[in-house]
PDB file of C-alpha atoms in Angstrom:
ATOM      1  CA  MET A   1       0.133   0.009  -0.009  1.00 48.00           C
ATOM      2  CA  ILE A   2       1.382   3.127  -0.788  1.00 45.00           C
ATOM      3  CA  THR A   3       1.131   6.022   1.710  1.00 49.00           C
ATOM      4  CA  ILE A   4       0.534   9.876   0.898  1.00 43.00           C
ATOM      5  CA  LYS A   5       4.206  10.162   2.113  1.00 44.00           C
ATOM      6  CA  GLU A   6       5.649   8.275  -0.423  1.00 43.00           C
ATOM      7  CA  VAL A   7       2.848   9.720  -3.102  1.00 37.00           C
ATOM      8  CA  LYS A   8       4.310  13.171  -2.598  1.00 43.00           C
ATOM      9  CA  LEU A   9       8.128  11.992  -2.339  1.00 42.00           C
ATOM     10  CA  LYS A  10       7.734  10.486  -6.124  1.00 45.00           C
ATOM     11  CA  GLN A  11       5.871  13.318  -7.007  1.00 45.00           C
ATOM     12  CA  LYS A  12       8.812  15.912  -5.982  1.00 44.00           C
ATOM     13  CA  VAL A  13      11.288  13.269  -8.002  1.00 38.00           C
ATOM     14  CA  LYS A  14       9.409  13.957 -11.021  1.00 39.00           C
ATOM     15  CA  VAL A  15       9.505  17.427 -10.754  1.00 38.00           C
ATOM     16  CA  LEU A  16      13.105  17.477  -9.871  1.00 37.00           C
ATOM     17  CA  SER A  17      13.382  14.965 -13.353  1.00 36.00           C
ATOM     18  CA  LEU A  18      11.626  17.662 -15.514  1.00 34.00           C
ATOM     19  CA  ASP A  19      13.487  20.623 -14.261  1.00 39.00           C
ATOM     20  CA  HIS A  20      16.947  18.851 -15.003  1.00 37.00           C
ATOM     21  CA  CYS A  21      15.248  18.163 -18.774  1.00 33.00           C
ATOM     22  CA  VAL A  22      14.110  21.674 -18.980  1.00 39.00           C
ATOM     23  CA  ILE A  23      17.792  22.656 -17.605  1.00 40.00           C
ATOM     24  CA  ASN A  24      19.472  20.046 -20.214  1.00 42.00           C
ATOM     25  CA  LEU A  25      17.459  21.212 -23.050  1.00 37.00           C
ATOM     26  CA  GLN A  26      18.555  24.951 -22.467  1.00 48.00           C
ATOM     27  CA  ILE A  27      22.117  23.870 -22.264  1.00 45.00           C
ATOM     28  CA  LYS A  28      21.951  21.656 -25.269  1.00 42.00           C
ATOM     29  CA  VAL A  29      20.099  24.891 -27.305  1.00 45.00           C
ATOM     30  CA  PHE A  30      22.727  27.374 -25.626  1.00 48.00           C
ATOM     31  CA  LYS A  31      25.499  25.128 -26.585  1.00 46.00           C
ATOM     32  CA  GLU A  32      23.693  24.970 -30.257  1.00 44.00           C
ATOM     33  CA  LYS A  33      23.420  28.968 -30.486  1.00 50.00           C
ATOM     34  CA  LEU A  34      27.173  29.178 -29.026  1.00 47.00           C
ATOM     35  CA  LEU A  35      28.659  26.596 -31.703  1.00 40.00           C
ATOM     36  CA  SER A  36      26.499  27.749 -34.508  1.00 44.00           C
ATOM     37  CA  ILE A  37      29.745  30.361 -35.655  1.00 42.00           C
ATOM     38  CA  GLY A  38      32.108  27.730 -35.957  1.00 42.00           C
ATOM     39  CA  PRO A  39      35.699  27.726 -34.158  1.00 39.00           C
ATOM     40  CA  PRO A  40      36.994  30.733 -32.248  1.00 40.00           C
ATOM     41  CA  PRO A  41      39.252  33.007 -33.962  1.00 40.00           C
ATOM     42  CA  PRO A  42      42.892  33.317 -33.087  1.00 36.00           C
ATOM     43  CA  VAL A  43      43.866  34.741 -29.573  1.00 35.00           C
ATOM     44  CA  GLU A  44      44.823  38.406 -30.716  1.00 37.00           C
ATOM     45  CA  ALA A  45      46.907  40.775 -28.360  1.00 37.00           C
ATOM     46  CA  SER A  46      44.684  41.805 -26.130  1.00 47.00           C
ATOM     47  CA  ILE A  47      43.244  45.744 -26.237  1.00 58.00           C
ATOM     48  CA  ASP A  48      43.953  45.573 -30.019  1.00 71.00           C
ATOM     49  CA  ARG A  49      41.107  43.571 -30.052  1.00 78.00           C
ATOM     50  CA  LEU A  50      38.835  46.749 -29.050  1.00 81.00           C
ATOM     51  CA  ARG A  51      40.730  49.175 -31.211  1.00 83.00           C
ATOM     52  CA  SER A  52      42.717  49.755 -34.552  1.00 86.00           C
ATOM     53  CA  VAL A  53      45.672  52.366 -34.440  1.00 90.00           C
ATOM     54  CA  LEU A  54      46.240  53.472 -37.829  1.00 90.00           C
ATOM     55  CA  LEU A  55      48.795  55.593 -39.280  1.00 92.00           C
ATOM     56  CA  GLN A  56      47.518  58.946 -41.325  1.00 91.00           C
ATOM     57  CA  ALA A  57      50.118  59.962 -43.824  1.00 89.00           C
ATOM     58  CA  SER A  58      49.108  63.218 -44.748  1.00 91.00           C
ATOM     59  CA  THR A  59      50.095  66.601 -43.052  1.00 94.00           C
ATOM     60  CA  VAL A  60      47.354  68.377 -41.064  1.00 96.00           C
ATOM     61  CA  ASN A  61      47.557  70.525 -37.583  1.00 98.00           C
ATOM     62  CA  TRP A  62      46.431  69.018 -34.338  1.00 98.00           C
ATOM     63  CA  TYR A  63      42.614  70.116 -34.867  1.00 97.00           C
ATOM     64  CA  GLN A  64      42.581  68.809 -38.606  1.00 97.00           C
ATOM     65  CA  ALA A  65      44.009  65.438 -37.158  1.00 96.00           C
ATOM     66  CA  LYS A  66      41.534  64.982 -34.383  1.00 95.00           C
ATOM     67  CA  ASP A  67      38.492  66.159 -37.075  1.00 94.00           C
ATOM     68  CA  TYR A  68      39.780  63.476 -39.364  1.00 94.00           C
ATOM     69  CA  CYS A  69      39.328  60.558 -37.151  1.00 93.00           C
ATOM     70  CA  SER A  70      36.220  61.106 -36.149  1.00 89.00           C
ATOM     71  CA  LEU A  71      35.140  61.591 -39.677  1.00 89.00           C
ATOM     72  CA  LYS A  72      36.901  58.501 -41.020  1.00 84.00           C
ATOM     73  CA  TRP A  73      35.102  55.930 -38.366  1.00 73.00           C
ATOM     74  CA  GLY A  74      31.941  58.045 -37.544  1.00 68.00           C
ATOM     75  CA  GLY A  75      32.383  58.868 -34.253  1.00 67.00           C
ATOM     76  CA  ASN A  76      33.941  55.548 -33.376  1.00 71.00           C
ATOM     77  CA  GLY A  77      37.700  57.261 -34.356  1.00 82.00           C
ATOM     78  CA  ASP A  78      39.675  59.898 -32.396  1.00 90.00           C
ATOM     79  CA  LEU A  79      43.650  60.786 -32.158  1.00 94.00           C
ATOM     80  CA  ALA A  80      45.012  57.887 -30.406  1.00 92.00           C
ATOM     81  CA  ILE A  81      45.761  57.939 -26.599  1.00 89.00           C
ATOM     82  CA  GLN A  82      47.810  55.953 -24.137  1.00 86.00           C
ATOM     83  CA  ARG A  83      46.179  53.268 -21.800  1.00 75.00           C
ATOM     84  CA  ASN A  84      49.126  51.176 -20.864  1.00 72.00           C
ATOM     85  CA  ALA A  85      52.654  51.643 -20.128  1.00 73.00           C
ATOM     86  CA  LEU A  86      53.785  50.349 -23.909  1.00 78.00           C
ATOM     87  CA  ASP A  87      51.090  52.593 -25.801  1.00 84.00           C
ATOM     88  CA  VAL A  88      53.899  55.813 -26.787  1.00 88.00           C
ATOM     89  CA  SER A  89      56.577  52.985 -27.846  1.00 86.00           C
ATOM     90  CA  TYR A  90      54.031  51.217 -29.831  1.00 86.00           C
ATOM     91  CA  PHE A  91      52.743  54.411 -31.354  1.00 90.00           C
ATOM     92  CA  SER A  92      55.862  55.346 -31.785  1.00 87.00           C
ATOM     93  CA  LYS A  93      56.741  52.019 -33.592  1.00 87.00           C
ATOM     94  CA  ILE A  94      53.893  52.977 -36.271  1.00 88.00           C
ATOM     95  CA  CYS A  95      55.629  56.375 -37.123  1.00 86.00           C
ATOM     96  CA  SER A  96      59.190  55.799 -36.294  1.00 75.00           C
ATOM     97  CA  GLY A  97      59.405  53.105 -38.992  1.00 67.00           C
ATOM     98  CA  PHE A  98      59.444  55.814 -41.352  1.00 59.00           C
ATOM     99  CA  GLN A  99      61.256  58.566 -38.996  1.00 68.00           C
ATOM    100  CA  TRP A 100      58.282  60.700 -38.767  1.00 86.00           C
ATOM    101  CA  THR A 101      56.538  62.987 -36.358  1.00 93.00           C
ATOM    102  CA  CYS A 102      52.915  62.238 -35.405  1.00 95.00           C
ATOM    103  CA  TRP A 103      50.275  63.577 -33.925  1.00 96.00           C
ATOM    104  CA  VAL A 104      48.542  61.818 -31.187  1.00 96.00           C
ATOM    105  CA  GLY A 105      45.798  63.002 -28.542  1.00 95.00           C
ATOM    106  CA  LEU A 106      47.473  64.739 -25.999  1.00 96.00           C
ATOM    107  CA  ARG A 107      47.292  68.525 -25.219  1.00 95.00           C
ATOM    108  CA  ASP A 108      48.271  71.263 -22.937  1.00 94.00           C
ATOM    109  CA  ARG A 109      45.051  72.504 -21.463  1.00 91.00           C
ATOM    110  CA  PRO A 110      44.255  75.665 -19.038  1.00 90.00           C
ATOM    111  CA  VAL A 111      44.003  74.282 -15.241  1.00 89.00           C
ATOM    112  CA  ILE A 112      43.837  70.741 -16.178  1.00 88.00           C
ATOM    113  CA  GLY A 113      47.504  70.977 -17.994  1.00 92.00           C
ATOM    114  CA  TRP A 114      48.681  67.946 -19.956  1.00 94.00           C
ATOM    115  CA  SER A 115      46.229  65.188 -20.648  1.00 92.00           C
ATOM    116  CA  TRP A 116      44.712  62.470 -23.046  1.00 91.00           C
ATOM    117  CA  ILE A 117      41.761  63.562 -24.787  1.00 88.00           C
ATOM    118  CA  ASN A 118      38.709  61.303 -23.287  1.00 73.00           C
ATOM    119  CA  GLY A 119      41.808  59.882 -20.824  1.00 70.00           C
ATOM    120  CA  PRO A 120      43.846  60.605 -17.822  1.00 73.00           C
ATOM    121  CA  ASN A 121      46.355  63.907 -17.163  1.00 81.00           C
ATOM    122  CA  ILE A 122      49.920  62.985 -17.506  1.00 87.00           C
ATOM    123  CA  SER A 123      52.871  64.575 -15.339  1.00 82.00           C
ATOM    124  CA  ARG A 124      55.429  67.011 -17.327  1.00 79.00           C
ATOM    125  CA  LEU A 125      58.200  64.619 -15.514  1.00 77.00           C
ATOM    126  CA  ASP A 126      56.492  61.245 -17.146  1.00 82.00           C
ATOM    127  CA  THR A 127      59.681  58.983 -18.203  1.00 80.00           C
ATOM    128  CA  ASN A 128      57.881  58.881 -21.755  1.00 89.00           C
ATOM    129  CA  TRP A 129      58.704  62.800 -22.353  1.00 93.00           C
ATOM    130  CA  SER A 130      61.717  63.473 -24.291  1.00 93.00           C
ATOM    131  CA  ALA A 131      64.290  65.297 -22.858  1.00 93.00           C
ATOM    132  CA  GLY A 132      63.631  68.501 -23.295  1.00 93.00           C
ATOM    133  CA  HIS A 133      60.041  68.158 -23.443  1.00 95.00           C
ATOM    134  CA  PRO A 134      57.327  69.138 -23.282  1.00 94.00           C
ATOM    135  CA  GLY A 135      58.834  72.525 -24.190  1.00 92.00           C
ATOM    136  CA  GLY A 136      55.984  75.514 -23.715  1.00 91.00           C
ATOM    137  CA  THR A 137      53.877  74.263 -26.980  1.00 95.00           C
ATOM    138  CA  ASN A 138      50.770  72.759 -26.271  1.00 95.00           C
ATOM    139  CA  CYS A 139      49.867  69.844 -28.417  1.00 97.00           C
ATOM    140  CA  GLY A 140      51.483  66.287 -28.074  1.00 96.00           C
ATOM    141  CA  ALA A 141      53.198  63.864 -30.952  1.00 96.00           C
ATOM    142  CA  VAL A 142      55.561  60.645 -30.787  1.00 94.00           C
ATOM    143  CA  TYR A 143      58.921  60.539 -32.194  1.00 92.00           C
ATOM    144  CA  GLU A 144      61.452  58.015 -31.513  1.00 89.00           C
ATOM    145  CA  GLY A 145      60.005  56.251 -28.615  1.00 88.00           C
ATOM    146  CA  LYS A 146      59.133  59.577 -26.815  1.00 91.00           C
ATOM    147  CA  LEU A 147      56.233  62.255 -26.630  1.00 94.00           C
ATOM    148  CA  VAL A 148      57.384  65.547 -27.937  1.00 95.00           C
ATOM    149  CA  ASP A 149      55.159  68.558 -27.725  1.00 96.00           C
ATOM    150  CA  HIS A 150      55.048  70.859 -30.994  1.00 96.00           C
ATOM    151  CA  TYR A 151      52.845  73.695 -31.584  1.00 97.00           C
ATOM    152  CA  CYS A 152      49.317  72.728 -32.515  1.00 97.00           C
ATOM    153  CA  SER A 153      48.985  74.727 -35.688  1.00 97.00           C
ATOM    154  CA  ASN A 154      52.206  72.505 -37.385  1.00 97.00           C
ATOM    155  CA  GLY A 155      51.710  70.033 -40.082  1.00 96.00           C
ATOM    156  CA  LEU A 156      52.413  65.994 -38.871  1.00 95.00           C
ATOM    157  CA  TYR A 157      51.194  62.948 -40.015  1.00 95.00           C
ATOM    158  CA  TYR A 158      48.814  61.670 -37.023  1.00 95.00           C
ATOM    159  CA  LEU A 159      47.641  58.397 -35.774  1.00 95.00           C
ATOM    160  CA  CYS A 160      43.705  57.217 -35.587  1.00 93.00           C
ATOM    161  CA  GLU A 161      41.861  54.956 -33.293  1.00 89.00           C
ATOM    162  CA  ASN A 162      39.437  53.058 -34.300  1.00 85.00           C
ATOM    163  CA  ASN A 163      36.995  52.065 -31.577  1.00 80.00           C
ATOM    164  CA  HIS A 164      35.867  48.630 -32.358  1.00 85.00           C
ATOM    165  CA  LEU A 165      33.020  48.552 -29.799  1.00 85.00           C
ATOM    166  CA  VAL A 166      29.853  49.149 -30.310  1.00 86.00           C
ATOM    167  CA  PHE A 167      27.360  50.443 -28.081  1.00 87.00           C
ATOM    168  CA  VAL A 168      23.831  49.636 -28.430  1.00 92.00           C
ATOM    169  CA  GLU A 169      21.102  52.070 -27.144  1.00 91.00           C
ATOM    170  CA  GLU A 170      17.854  49.679 -27.712  1.00 95.00           C
ATOM    171  CA  LYS A 171      17.555  47.888 -24.741  1.00 96.00           C
ATOM    172  CA  LYS A 172      16.917  44.052 -25.544  1.00 97.00           C
ATOM    173  CA  THR A 173      17.052  40.891 -23.057  1.00 98.00           C
ATOM    174  CA  TRP A 174      20.329  38.882 -22.875  1.00 97.00           C
ATOM    175  CA  GLU A 175      19.352  36.205 -26.088  1.00 96.00           C
ATOM    176  CA  GLU A 176      18.293  39.119 -28.177  1.00 97.00           C
ATOM    177  CA  ALA A 177      21.075  41.212 -27.681  1.00 96.00           C
ATOM    178  CA  LEU A 178      23.361  38.195 -28.332  1.00 95.00           C
ATOM    179  CA  ASP A 179      21.691  37.901 -31.964  1.00 95.00           C
ATOM    180  CA  HIS A 180      21.878  41.380 -32.534  1.00 95.00           C
ATOM    181  CA  CYS A 181      25.624  41.189 -32.248  1.00 93.00           C
ATOM    182  CA  ARG A 182      25.624  38.609 -34.367  1.00 91.00           C
ATOM    183  CA  ALA A 183      23.620  39.614 -37.135  1.00 91.00           C
ATOM    184  CA  LEU A 184      26.463  42.739 -37.416  1.00 86.00           C
ATOM    185  CA  GLY A 185      29.059  40.543 -38.485  1.00 73.00           C
ATOM    186  CA  PRO A 186      28.921  40.043 -42.555  1.00 64.00           C
ATOM    187  CA  ASP A 187      30.231  36.095 -42.052  1.00 61.00           C
ATOM    188  CA  ALA A 188      31.762  33.805 -39.092  1.00 55.00           C
ATOM    189  CA  SER A 189      35.636  35.319 -40.401  1.00 57.00           C
ATOM    190  CA  LYS A 190      34.360  38.958 -39.180  1.00 66.00           C
ATOM    191  CA  ARG A 191      32.052  38.103 -36.354  1.00 75.00           C
ATOM    192  CA  THR A 192      30.423  40.345 -33.970  1.00 87.00           C
ATOM    193  CA  ASP A 193      29.418  39.331 -30.815  1.00 90.00           C
ATOM    194  CA  LEU A 194      28.557  40.292 -27.192  1.00 93.00           C
ATOM    195  CA  LEU A 195      31.757  41.710 -25.517  1.00 90.00           C
ATOM    196  CA  SER A 196      33.693  39.213 -23.859  1.00 87.00           C
ATOM    197  CA  PHE A 197      36.653  40.390 -22.041  1.00 84.00           C
ATOM    198  CA  HIS A 198      40.283  38.715 -21.996  1.00 80.00           C
ATOM    199  CA  ASP A 199      41.590  41.034 -18.733  1.00 79.00           C
ATOM    200  CA  GLU A 200      41.703  43.674 -16.877  1.00 79.00           C
ATOM    201  CA  GLU A 201      43.297  46.181 -19.282  1.00 77.00           C
ATOM    202  CA  GLU A 202      40.050  45.457 -22.126  1.00 81.00           C
ATOM    203  CA  LEU A 203      37.637  46.031 -18.652  1.00 82.00           C
ATOM    204  CA  SER A 204      39.527  49.229 -18.120  1.00 79.00           C
ATOM    205  CA  TYR A 205      39.038  50.082 -21.519  1.00 77.00           C
ATOM    206  CA  THR A 206      35.489  49.187 -21.736  1.00 84.00           C
ATOM    207  CA  ARG A 207      34.840  51.492 -18.413  1.00 82.00           C
ATOM    208  CA  GLU A 208      35.826  54.670 -20.224  1.00 76.00           C
ATOM    209  CA  VAL A 209      34.327  53.971 -23.696  1.00 78.00           C
ATOM    210  CA  MET A 210      31.086  53.644 -21.179  1.00 81.00           C
ATOM    211  CA  THR A 211      31.776  56.849 -19.178  1.00 75.00           C
ATOM    212  CA  ARG A 212      32.423  58.550 -22.709  1.00 68.00           C
ATOM    213  CA  ALA A 213      28.883  57.051 -23.570  1.00 71.00           C
ATOM    214  CA  GLN A 214      27.501  58.668 -20.682  1.00 71.00           C
ATOM    215  CA  THR A 215      25.844  55.387 -19.237  1.00 78.00           C
ATOM    216  CA  GLU A 216      25.692  54.343 -15.418  1.00 79.00           C
ATOM    217  CA  GLU A 217      23.475  51.767 -15.441  1.00 89.00           C
ATOM    218  CA  GLU A 218      24.260  48.033 -16.486  1.00 94.00           C
ATOM    219  CA  VAL A 219      24.591  47.210 -19.776  1.00 95.00           C
ATOM    220  CA  TRP A 220      24.554  42.927 -20.830  1.00 96.00           C
ATOM    221  CA  ILE A 221      28.246  41.389 -21.831  1.00 94.00           C
ATOM    222  CA  GLY A 222      28.548  38.132 -23.197  1.00 93.00           C
ATOM    223  CA  LEU A 223      28.410  36.204 -19.594  1.00 93.00           C
ATOM    224  CA  ARG A 224      26.091  33.118 -19.148  1.00 94.00           C
ATOM    225  CA  TRP A 225      25.851  30.764 -16.666  1.00 93.00           C
ATOM    226  CA  LEU A 226      25.612  27.400 -17.749  1.00 90.00           C
ATOM    227  CA  ALA A 227      26.163  24.047 -16.668  1.00 87.00           C
ATOM    228  CA  GLY A 228      27.066  25.412 -13.119  1.00 90.00           C
ATOM    229  CA  ARG A 229      29.821  27.542 -13.716  1.00 89.00           C
ATOM    230  CA  TRP A 230      29.915  31.187 -15.805  1.00 92.00           C
ATOM    231  CA  LEU A 231      31.037  31.080 -19.463  1.00 89.00           C
ATOM    232  CA  TRP A 232      32.288  33.921 -21.776  1.00 89.00           C
ATOM    233  CA  ILE A 233      30.431  33.783 -25.233  1.00 85.00           C
ATOM    234  CA  ASP A 234      33.822  33.904 -26.291  1.00 80.00           C
ATOM    235  CA  ARG A 235      35.524  31.039 -25.660  1.00 70.00           C
ATOM    236  CA  ASN A 236      39.301  32.928 -25.600  1.00 63.00           C
ATOM    237  CA  ALA A 237      38.478  34.313 -23.259  1.00 58.00           C
ATOM    238  CA  GLY A 238      40.367  34.164 -20.274  1.00 60.00           C
ATOM    239  CA  GLY A 239      38.592  35.398 -16.906  1.00 62.00           C
ATOM    240  CA  VAL A 240      37.750  38.695 -15.248  1.00 74.00           C
ATOM    241  CA  ILE A 241      34.834  37.215 -13.814  1.00 84.00           C
ATOM    242  CA  THR A 242      33.461  38.603 -10.385  1.00 87.00           C
ATOM    243  CA  LEU A 243      30.206  37.352 -10.279  1.00 89.00           C
ATOM    244  CA  PRO A 244      29.027  34.865  -7.664  1.00 88.00           C
ATOM    245  CA  GLU A 245      29.828  31.154  -7.872  1.00 87.00           C
ATOM    246  CA  CYS A 246      25.958  30.277  -6.764  1.00 88.00           C
ATOM    247  CA  PRO A 247      23.803  33.026  -8.571  1.00 92.00           C
ATOM    248  CA  ALA A 248      20.368  33.883  -7.305  1.00 89.00           C
ATOM    249  CA  ASN A 249      17.530  31.787  -8.833  1.00 87.00           C
ATOM    250  CA  GLY A 250      17.270  32.956 -12.715  1.00 90.00           C
ATOM    251  CA  ASN A 251      20.172  35.328 -12.375  1.00 95.00           C
ATOM    252  CA  HIS A 252      21.726  33.454 -15.400  1.00 96.00           C
ATOM    253  CA  CYS A 253      23.417  36.632 -17.404  1.00 96.00           C
ATOM    254  CA  GLY A 254      26.053  39.283 -16.901  1.00 95.00           C
ATOM    255  CA  THR A 255      26.018  42.949 -16.957  1.00 95.00           C
ATOM    256  CA  LEU A 256      28.576  45.349 -16.318  1.00 93.00           C
ATOM    257  CA  SER A 257      28.565  48.999 -14.858  1.00 91.00           C
ATOM    258  CA  GLY A 258      30.695  51.365 -13.078  1.00 83.00           C
ATOM    259  CA  GLY A 259      29.952  49.457  -9.683  1.00 85.00           C
ATOM    260  CA  GLY A 260      31.572  45.810 -11.556  1.00 88.00           C
ATOM    261  CA  GLN A 261      29.665  42.870 -12.563  1.00 92.00           C
ATOM    262  CA  GLN A 262      26.355  42.019 -11.678  1.00 94.00           C
ATOM    263  CA  ALA A 263      24.337  38.711 -12.580  1.00 96.00           C
ATOM    264  CA  ARG A 264      20.753  39.621 -13.836  1.00 96.00           C
ATOM    265  CA  SER A 265      17.828  37.579 -15.436  1.00 97.00           C
ATOM    266  CA  CYS A 266      18.071  36.889 -19.082  1.00 97.00           C
ATOM    267  CA  GLY A 267      14.755  38.301 -20.005  1.00 97.00           C
ATOM    268  CA  GLU A 268      15.422  41.285 -18.630  1.00 97.00           C
ATOM    269  CA  LYS A 269      15.867  44.193 -21.433  1.00 97.00           C
ATOM    270  CA  ARG A 270      19.007  46.252 -21.183  1.00 96.00           C
ATOM    271  CA  ARG A 271      21.504  48.349 -23.446  1.00 95.00           C
ATOM    272  CA  PHE A 272      24.696  46.540 -24.581  1.00 95.00           C
ATOM    273  CA  PHE A 273      28.275  46.433 -26.102  1.00 90.00           C
ATOM    274  CA  CYS A 274      28.959  44.141 -29.320  1.00 92.00           C
ATOM    275  CA  LEU A 275      32.726  44.066 -30.358  1.00 90.00           C
ATOM    276  CA  LYS A 276      33.587  43.936 -33.810  1.00 83.00           C
ATOM    277  CA  GLN A 277      36.413  41.809 -35.264  1.00 70.00           C
ATOM    278  CA  ALA A 278      38.957  43.775 -36.907  1.00 60.00           C
ATOM    279  CA  ASN A 279      39.029  43.312 -40.402  1.00 54.00           C
TER     280      ASN A 279
END
């Protein structure tokens, strides 16, 4: 004779079994979506995934250079600015291979002093300055591995920085955001995806872009809770996950804000970042 207690236990087992099937089905569907775009691209140098720095071999003044960079990429471009200790050498290598001096996004402004456009201030004692610089003029350039200053009206070649991040203002669910990003890529070899991070440098760069976009609210990124752990959409991404190991029920998608990463319900509608693969 089956007791009421045994019936309730069987009902619980049936519900658990059903939940397990639903979870397995969700994992299967998501894995198929993740794998539908083919193998991941080769791992690239970190911050270079998020931007390109290109030499423009025409002589213009600093203000013209800034305008041309912005126009060239429809507002996604600007004069190149330093974001890590190796950038000045990197910029100069592009120019100095041809022994050229190139404008970068550095200016001496009243009250603020020397600062990178949309970036940090820089001390006159910074070791990246060439000997004798800054020397009383107001616009910055690179030459032979160092920073130099010139009159802003001088004609020099210049370095443009193209931002590969696409900030989408329209609010969508996490799945809709993923589909939107992938629809932007012409094919699997030049795919666009929800933004994933390879390291802290990329995270810092993204926060700068968020500041420029004047958004303080949380945005979707390519993090998903799946099969008991957090996974990046980009299978080459190597970490920078600060979400709880056991997220609250239903909070299985990742967001980013000035306060860090958060686990949220995938059905919520938010703005998001797509990352274009460099051409």
